[in-house]
CSV table of C-alpha atoms and ligand atoms in Angstrom, one decimal:
chain,number,residue,atom,x,y,z
I,625,MET,CA,8.2,14.8,26.9
I,626,PRO,CA,5.2,14.0,24.6
I,627,LEU,CA,2.8,16.9,24.3
I,628,CYS,CA,-0.2,14.6,24.8
I,629,PRO,CA,-0.7,10.8,25.2
I,630,ALA,CA,-1.3,10.4,21.5
I,631,ASP,CA,2.2,11.6,20.8
I,632,GLU,CA,3.4,8.2,22.1
I,633,PRO,CA,3.8,6.0,19.1
I,634,GLY,CA,2.0,3.2,21.0
I,635,HIS,CA,-1.1,5.1,21.7
I,636,PRO,CA,-4.2,4.0,19.6
I,637,GLN,CA,-4.8,7.7,18.6
I,638,HIS,CA,-1.2,8.2,17.5
I,639,PRO,CA,-1.8,7.5,13.8
I,640,ALA,CA,-4.6,10.1,13.6
I,641,GLU,CA,-2.6,12.7,15.5
I,642,ALA,CA,0.7,12.1,13.8
I,643,ALA,CA,-0.7,11.8,10.3
I,644,ALA,CA,-2.6,15.1,10.7
I,645,ARG,CA,0.6,16.9,11.7
I,646,ALA,CA,2.6,15.6,8.7
I,647,THR,CA,3.7,18.4,6.5
I,648,GLY,CA,4.0,16.5,3.2
I,649,LEU,CA,4.3,13.0,1.8
I,650,ALA,CA,8.0,12.6,2.6
I,651,ASP,CA,7.3,13.6,6.2
I,652,LEU,CA,4.4,11.2,6.4
I,653,ASP,CA,6.6,8.4,5.0
I,654,ARG,CA,9.2,9.1,7.7
I,655,VAL,CA,6.8,9.5,10.6
I,656,VAL,CA,4.7,6.3,9.9
I,657,THR,CA,7.8,4.2,10.4
I,658,HIS,CA,7.8,4.9,14.1
I,659,CYS,CA,4.2,3.9,14.7
I,660,ARG,CA,3.5,1.2,17.4
I,661,ALA,CA,-0.2,1.7,17.8
I,662,CYS,CA,-1.2,-2.0,17.2
I,663,PRO,CA,0.4,-4.2,20.0
I,664,ARG,CA,-0.3,-7.5,18.2
I,665,LEU,CA,1.3,-6.3,15.0
I,666,VAL,CA,4.3,-4.7,16.7
I,667,GLU,CA,4.9,-8.0,18.5
I,668,TRP,CA,4.6,-10.0,15.3
I,669,ARG,CA,6.8,-7.8,13.1
I,670,GLU,CA,9.5,-7.8,15.7
I,671,GLU,CA,9.2,-11.5,16.6
I,672,THR,CA,9.5,-12.3,12.9
I,673,ALA,CA,12.6,-10.2,12.6
I,674,ARG,CA,14.2,-12.0,15.6
I,675,THR,CA,13.4,-15.6,14.5
I,676,LYS,CA,13.8,-14.9,10.7
I,677,ARG,CA,13.4,-17.4,7.9
I,678,LEU,CA,16.4,-19.7,7.3
I,679,ALA,CA,17.1,-18.3,3.9
I,680,TYR,CA,17.4,-14.8,5.4
I,681,ARG,CA,19.2,-15.6,8.6
I,682,ASP,CA,22.1,-13.3,7.8
I,683,GLN,CA,19.9,-10.3,7.0
I,684,ASP,CA,18.7,-7.5,9.3
I,685,TYR,CA,14.9,-7.2,9.0
I,686,TRP,CA,13.3,-3.7,8.7
I,687,ALA,CA,10.7,-4.8,11.3
I,688,ARG,CA,8.8,-1.4,11.3
I,689,PRO,CA,5.8,0.0,9.4
I,690,ILE,CA,6.2,0.2,5.6
I,691,PRO,CA,5.6,3.6,4.1
I,692,GLY,CA,4.1,4.1,0.6
I,693,PHE,CA,6.6,4.1,-2.3
I,694,GLY,CA,6.6,6.2,-5.5
I,695,PRO,CA,6.6,9.8,-6.6
I,696,PRO,CA,4.5,12.3,-4.6
I,697,ASP,CA,2.7,13.5,-7.7
I,698,ALA,CA,1.6,10.1,-8.9
I,699,PRO,CA,-1.6,10.0,-11.0
I,700,LEU,CA,-2.0,6.2,-10.2
I,701,LEU,CA,-2.1,4.7,-6.8
I,702,LEU,CA,-1.9,1.0,-6.2
I,703,VAL,CA,-3.3,-0.3,-2.9
I,704,GLY,CA,-2.5,-3.7,-1.5
I,705,LEU,CA,-3.3,-5.3,1.9
I,706,ALA,CA,-0.4,-5.4,4.3
I,707,PRO,CA,3.3,-6.2,4.3
I,708,ALA,CA,4.5,-9.8,4.2
I,709,ALA,CA,6.4,-10.9,7.3
I,710,HIS,CA,9.5,-12.0,5.3
I,711,GLY,CA,8.9,-9.7,2.4
I,712,ALA,CA,8.4,-6.0,3.0
I,713,ASN,CA,8.9,-6.5,6.8
I,714,ARG,CA,12.4,-7.7,5.9
I,715,THR,CA,13.3,-5.4,3.0
I,716,GLY,CA,11.6,-2.2,4.1
I,717,ARG,CA,9.8,-1.6,0.8
I,718,ILE,CA,6.3,-2.4,0.0
I,719,PHE,CA,5.7,-5.5,-2.1
I,720,THR,CA,9.4,-6.3,-2.1
I,721,GLY,CA,11.1,-9.6,-1.2
I,722,ASP,CA,8.3,-12.0,-2.0
I,723,PRO,CA,6.7,-13.6,-5.1
I,724,SER,CA,3.8,-11.1,-5.1
I,725,GLY,CA,6.1,-8.2,-5.4
I,726,ASP,CA,8.3,-9.9,-8.0
I,727,LEU,CA,5.2,-10.2,-10.3
I,728,LEU,CA,4.0,-6.7,-9.6
I,729,TYR,CA,7.3,-4.9,-10.3
I,730,ALA,CA,8.0,-7.0,-13.4
I,731,ALA,CA,4.6,-6.0,-14.8
I,732,LEU,CA,5.2,-2.3,-13.9
I,733,TYR,CA,8.6,-2.5,-15.8
I,734,ASP,CA,7.1,-4.2,-18.8
I,735,LEU,CA,4.5,-1.3,-19.0
I,736,GLY,CA,7.2,1.3,-18.7
I,737,LEU,CA,6.1,2.4,-15.3
I,738,ALA,CA,9.4,1.4,-13.5
I,739,ASP,CA,13.0,1.7,-14.4
I,740,ARG,CA,13.9,-1.9,-13.7
I,741,PRO,CA,12.0,-5.2,-13.3
I,742,GLU,CA,13.1,-6.0,-9.7
I,743,SER,CA,12.7,-4.3,-6.4
I,744,VAL,CA,15.3,-5.6,-4.0
I,745,ARG,CA,15.0,-3.5,-0.9
I,746,HIS,CA,14.5,0.0,0.6
I,747,GLY,CA,17.1,2.3,-0.9
I,748,ASP,CA,18.1,0.2,-3.9
I,749,GLY,CA,17.5,3.2,-6.3
I,750,LEU,CA,14.4,1.8,-8.0
I,751,GLU,CA,12.2,4.5,-9.6
I,752,LEU,CA,8.5,4.3,-10.4
I,753,TYR,CA,7.1,6.6,-13.1
I,754,GLY,CA,3.7,8.1,-12.3
I,755,VAL,CA,2.8,5.2,-9.9
I,756,ARG,CA,2.8,5.0,-6.1
I,757,ILE,CA,2.1,1.9,-4.1
I,758,THR,CA,0.7,1.8,-0.6
I,759,ASP,CA,-1.1,-0.5,1.9
I,760,PRO,CA,-4.1,0.3,4.2
I,761,VAL,CA,-2.3,-1.7,7.0
I,762,ARG,CA,1.4,-0.8,7.3
I,763,CYS,CA,2.7,-3.7,9.6
I,764,ALA,CA,2.9,-7.4,8.8
I,765,PRO,CA,0.0,-9.3,10.3
I,766,PRO,CA,0.0,-12.9,11.3
I,767,GLU,CA,-1.3,-15.1,8.5
I,768,ASN,CA,-1.7,-11.9,6.4
I,769,LYS,CA,-4.9,-11.2,8.3
I,770,PRO,CA,-5.2,-7.8,10.1
I,771,THR,CA,-8.2,-7.4,12.5
I,772,THR,CA,-10.8,-4.8,11.7
I,773,THR,CA,-9.6,-2.8,14.7
I,774,GLU,CA,-6.0,-2.9,13.3
I,775,ARG,CA,-7.3,-1.9,9.9
I,776,ASP,CA,-9.3,1.0,11.3
I,777,THR,CA,-6.4,2.1,13.6
I,778,CYS,CA,-4.1,2.3,10.6
I,779,ARG,CA,-6.5,4.2,8.4
I,780,PRO,CA,-5.3,7.7,9.1
I,781,TRP,CA,-2.0,7.0,7.4
I,782,ILE,CA,-3.5,6.1,4.0
I,783,THR,CA,-6.1,8.8,4.4
I,784,ARG,CA,-3.4,11.5,4.9
I,785,GLU,CA,-1.5,10.0,2.0
I,786,LEU,CA,-4.5,10.4,-0.3
I,787,GLN,CA,-5.0,14.0,0.9
I,788,PHE,CA,-1.4,14.7,-0.1
I,789,LEU,CA,-1.9,12.9,-3.5
I,790,ARG,CA,-5.2,14.5,-4.2
I,791,PRO,CA,-3.9,17.2,-6.6
I,792,THR,CA,-2.6,14.6,-9.0
I,793,VAL,CA,-4.1,11.2,-8.3
I,794,ARG,CA,-6.8,10.2,-10.9
I,795,THR,CA,-7.0,6.5,-10.5
I,796,VAL,CA,-6.7,4.0,-7.6
I,797,LEU,CA,-6.1,0.3,-8.4
I,798,ALA,CA,-7.3,-1.9,-5.5
I,799,LEU,CA,-5.4,-5.2,-5.4
I,800,GLY,CA,-8.0,-7.4,-3.8
I,801,GLY,CA,-11.3,-7.1,-2.0
I,802,PHE,CA,-9.6,-6.1,1.3
I,803,ALA,CA,-7.9,-3.1,-0.4
I,804,TRP,CA,-11.1,-2.1,-2.1
I,805,GLN,CA,-13.1,-2.1,1.2
I,806,ALA,CA,-10.3,-0.5,3.2
I,807,VAL,CA,-9.7,2.4,0.8
I,808,LEU,CA,-13.3,3.5,0.3
I,809,PRO,CA,-13.6,5.2,3.7
I,810,ALA,CA,-10.2,6.8,3.3
I,811,LEU,CA,-11.2,8.2,-0.1
I,812,ALA,CA,-14.4,9.6,1.4
I,813,THR,CA,-12.4,11.4,4.1
I,814,ALA,CA,-9.9,12.6,1.6
I,815,GLY,CA,-12.5,14.3,-0.5
I,816,TRP,CA,-14.3,12.0,-2.9
I,817,GLN,CA,-18.0,10.9,-2.8
I,818,ILE,CA,-18.7,7.2,-2.5
I,819,PRO,CA,-21.5,6.1,-4.8
I,820,ARG,CA,-24.7,4.5,-3.4
I,821,PRO,CA,-25.1,1.6,-3.5
I,822,ARG,CA,-21.5,1.2,-2.5
I,823,PRO,CA,-19.5,-0.2,-5.5
I,824,ALA,CA,-18.6,-3.9,-5.2
I,825,PHE,CA,-15.2,-5.3,-5.7
I,826,GLY,CA,-14.4,-7.5,-8.7
I,827,HIS,CA,-11.6,-8.1,-11.1
I,828,ASP,CA,-11.8,-5.3,-13.6
I,829,ALA,CA,-14.6,-3.6,-11.7
I,830,VAL,CA,-14.5,0.2,-12.1
I,831,ALA,CA,-16.2,2.8,-10.1
I,832,THR,CA,-16.2,6.6,-10.6
I,833,LEU,CA,-16.1,8.7,-7.4
I,834,PRO,CA,-17.0,12.4,-7.9
I,835,SER,CA,-14.9,15.0,-6.1
I,836,ARG,CA,-16.6,16.8,-3.2
I,837,THR,CA,-15.0,20.0,-4.4
I,838,PRO,CA,-14.6,21.3,-7.9
I,839,GLY,CA,-12.2,19.0,-9.6
I,840,PRO,CA,-11.9,15.8,-11.6
I,841,PRO,CA,-13.4,12.5,-10.4
I,842,LEU,CA,-11.4,9.6,-9.2
I,843,ARG,CA,-11.6,6.1,-10.8
I,844,LEU,CA,-11.4,3.1,-8.6
I,845,HIS,CA,-10.3,0.0,-10.4
I,846,GLY,CA,-10.3,-3.6,-9.0
I,847,CYS,CA,-7.8,-6.3,-9.6
I,848,TYR,CA,-7.3,-9.7,-7.9
I,849,HIS,CA,-4.5,-9.5,-5.4
I,850,VAL,CA,-1.1,-10.8,-6.7
I,851,SER,CA,-1.0,-13.3,-3.8
I,852,PRO,CA,0.5,-16.8,-4.5
I,853,ARG,CA,-3.0,-18.2,-3.8
I,854,ASN,CA,-4.3,-16.3,-6.9
I,855,THR,CA,-1.3,-16.5,-9.1
I,856,ASN,CA,-0.5,-20.2,-8.4
I,857,THR,CA,-4.0,-21.2,-9.2
I,858,GLY,CA,-4.3,-19.2,-12.4
I,859,ARG,CA,-7.0,-17.0,-11.0
I,860,LEU,CA,-4.7,-14.1,-11.8
I,861,THR,CA,-2.3,-14.6,-14.7
I,862,PRO,CA,0.6,-12.3,-15.6
I,863,THR,CA,-1.3,-11.3,-18.7
I,864,MET,CA,-4.4,-10.4,-16.6
I,865,LEU,CA,-2.3,-8.4,-14.2
I,866,ARG,CA,-0.6,-6.4,-17.1
I,867,THR,CA,-4.0,-5.8,-18.8
I,868,THR,CA,-5.6,-4.5,-15.7
I,869,LEU,CA,-2.6,-2.4,-14.7
I,870,ARG,CA,-2.4,-1.0,-18.2
I,871,GLU,CA,-6.1,0.0,-18.1
I,872,ALA,CA,-5.7,1.7,-14.8
I,873,ALA,CA,-2.6,3.5,-16.1
I,874,LEU,CA,-4.4,4.7,-19.1
I,875,SER,CA,-7.4,5.9,-17.0
I,876,ALA,CA,-4.9,7.9,-14.9
I,877,GLY,CA,-3.6,9.7,-18.0
I,878,LEU,CA,-0.3,7.7,-18.1
I,879,HIS,CA,1.2,6.3,-21.3
I,880,PRO,CA,2.0,2.7,-20.6
I,881,ASN,CA,3.8,0.5,-23.2
I,882,PRO,CA,1.6,-1.5,-25.5
I,883,MET,CA,1.4,-5.2,-24.5
W,1260,SF4,FE1,0.8,1.7,13.3
W,1260,SF4,FE2,-0.6,0.9,11.2
W,1260,SF4,FE3,1.5,-0.5,12.2
W,1260,SF4,FE4,-0.9,-0.4,13.5
W,1260,SF4,S1,-0.5,-1.3,11.5
W,1260,SF4,S2,1.2,-0.2,14.4
W,1260,SF4,S3,-1.5,1.8,13.0
W,1260,SF4,S4,1.6,1.5,11.3
């Protein structure tokens, strides 16, 4: 029997209640996968898994929320948008199983921040070094467009993740304007001050967020999203991605490979 209505994974308050009770990052990563707080996204993630894409018709889709991926003491956090219906929603790992992820993991490997250039699926043994990747919306949305209500309902998960990462995280790299806007309120709740005027997203934009308590500030870097729309048009080239990732890694105190 649930202790209160918010213990039901489909209750809109479930993310806030369950995230607050998580005892650590590993617990949070486990608990989030049971969330069903957004009816439209639950329907979409499961419908996609039933109908499948022809190329993946023999595969079992993950069809649940996607937890963050990477070490719990990462100094650098990459923030995307939401899982892709036939990418992470299929493979169970963030940015995995689609062209966006292929580019991102190849760049991380080139910079010495991953132990291999490809991410195949949840549980394939891939290791990231000093980098964690997460999304502000954990379920695949139709047309990659979550509503503002869905974004806000999901916010407690990333907020709690940032609270757990707070002792070590020094830099957040927002992949796209949605990530930038979505992560700011989560950072404010997790203990950093948002400058006024609110910093604007741009490729290579950098903002410094002082800590509310004694401690180092956090740097927020911007990078165009690794979406096919940006990469196929040349708005974001592989070199631009590596350059921006490297800058963010350096600002986090990591030692990425030279380009
Ligand atoms: Fe839960 Fe977030 Fe998925 Fe909504 S998007 S069902 S809040 S995990």
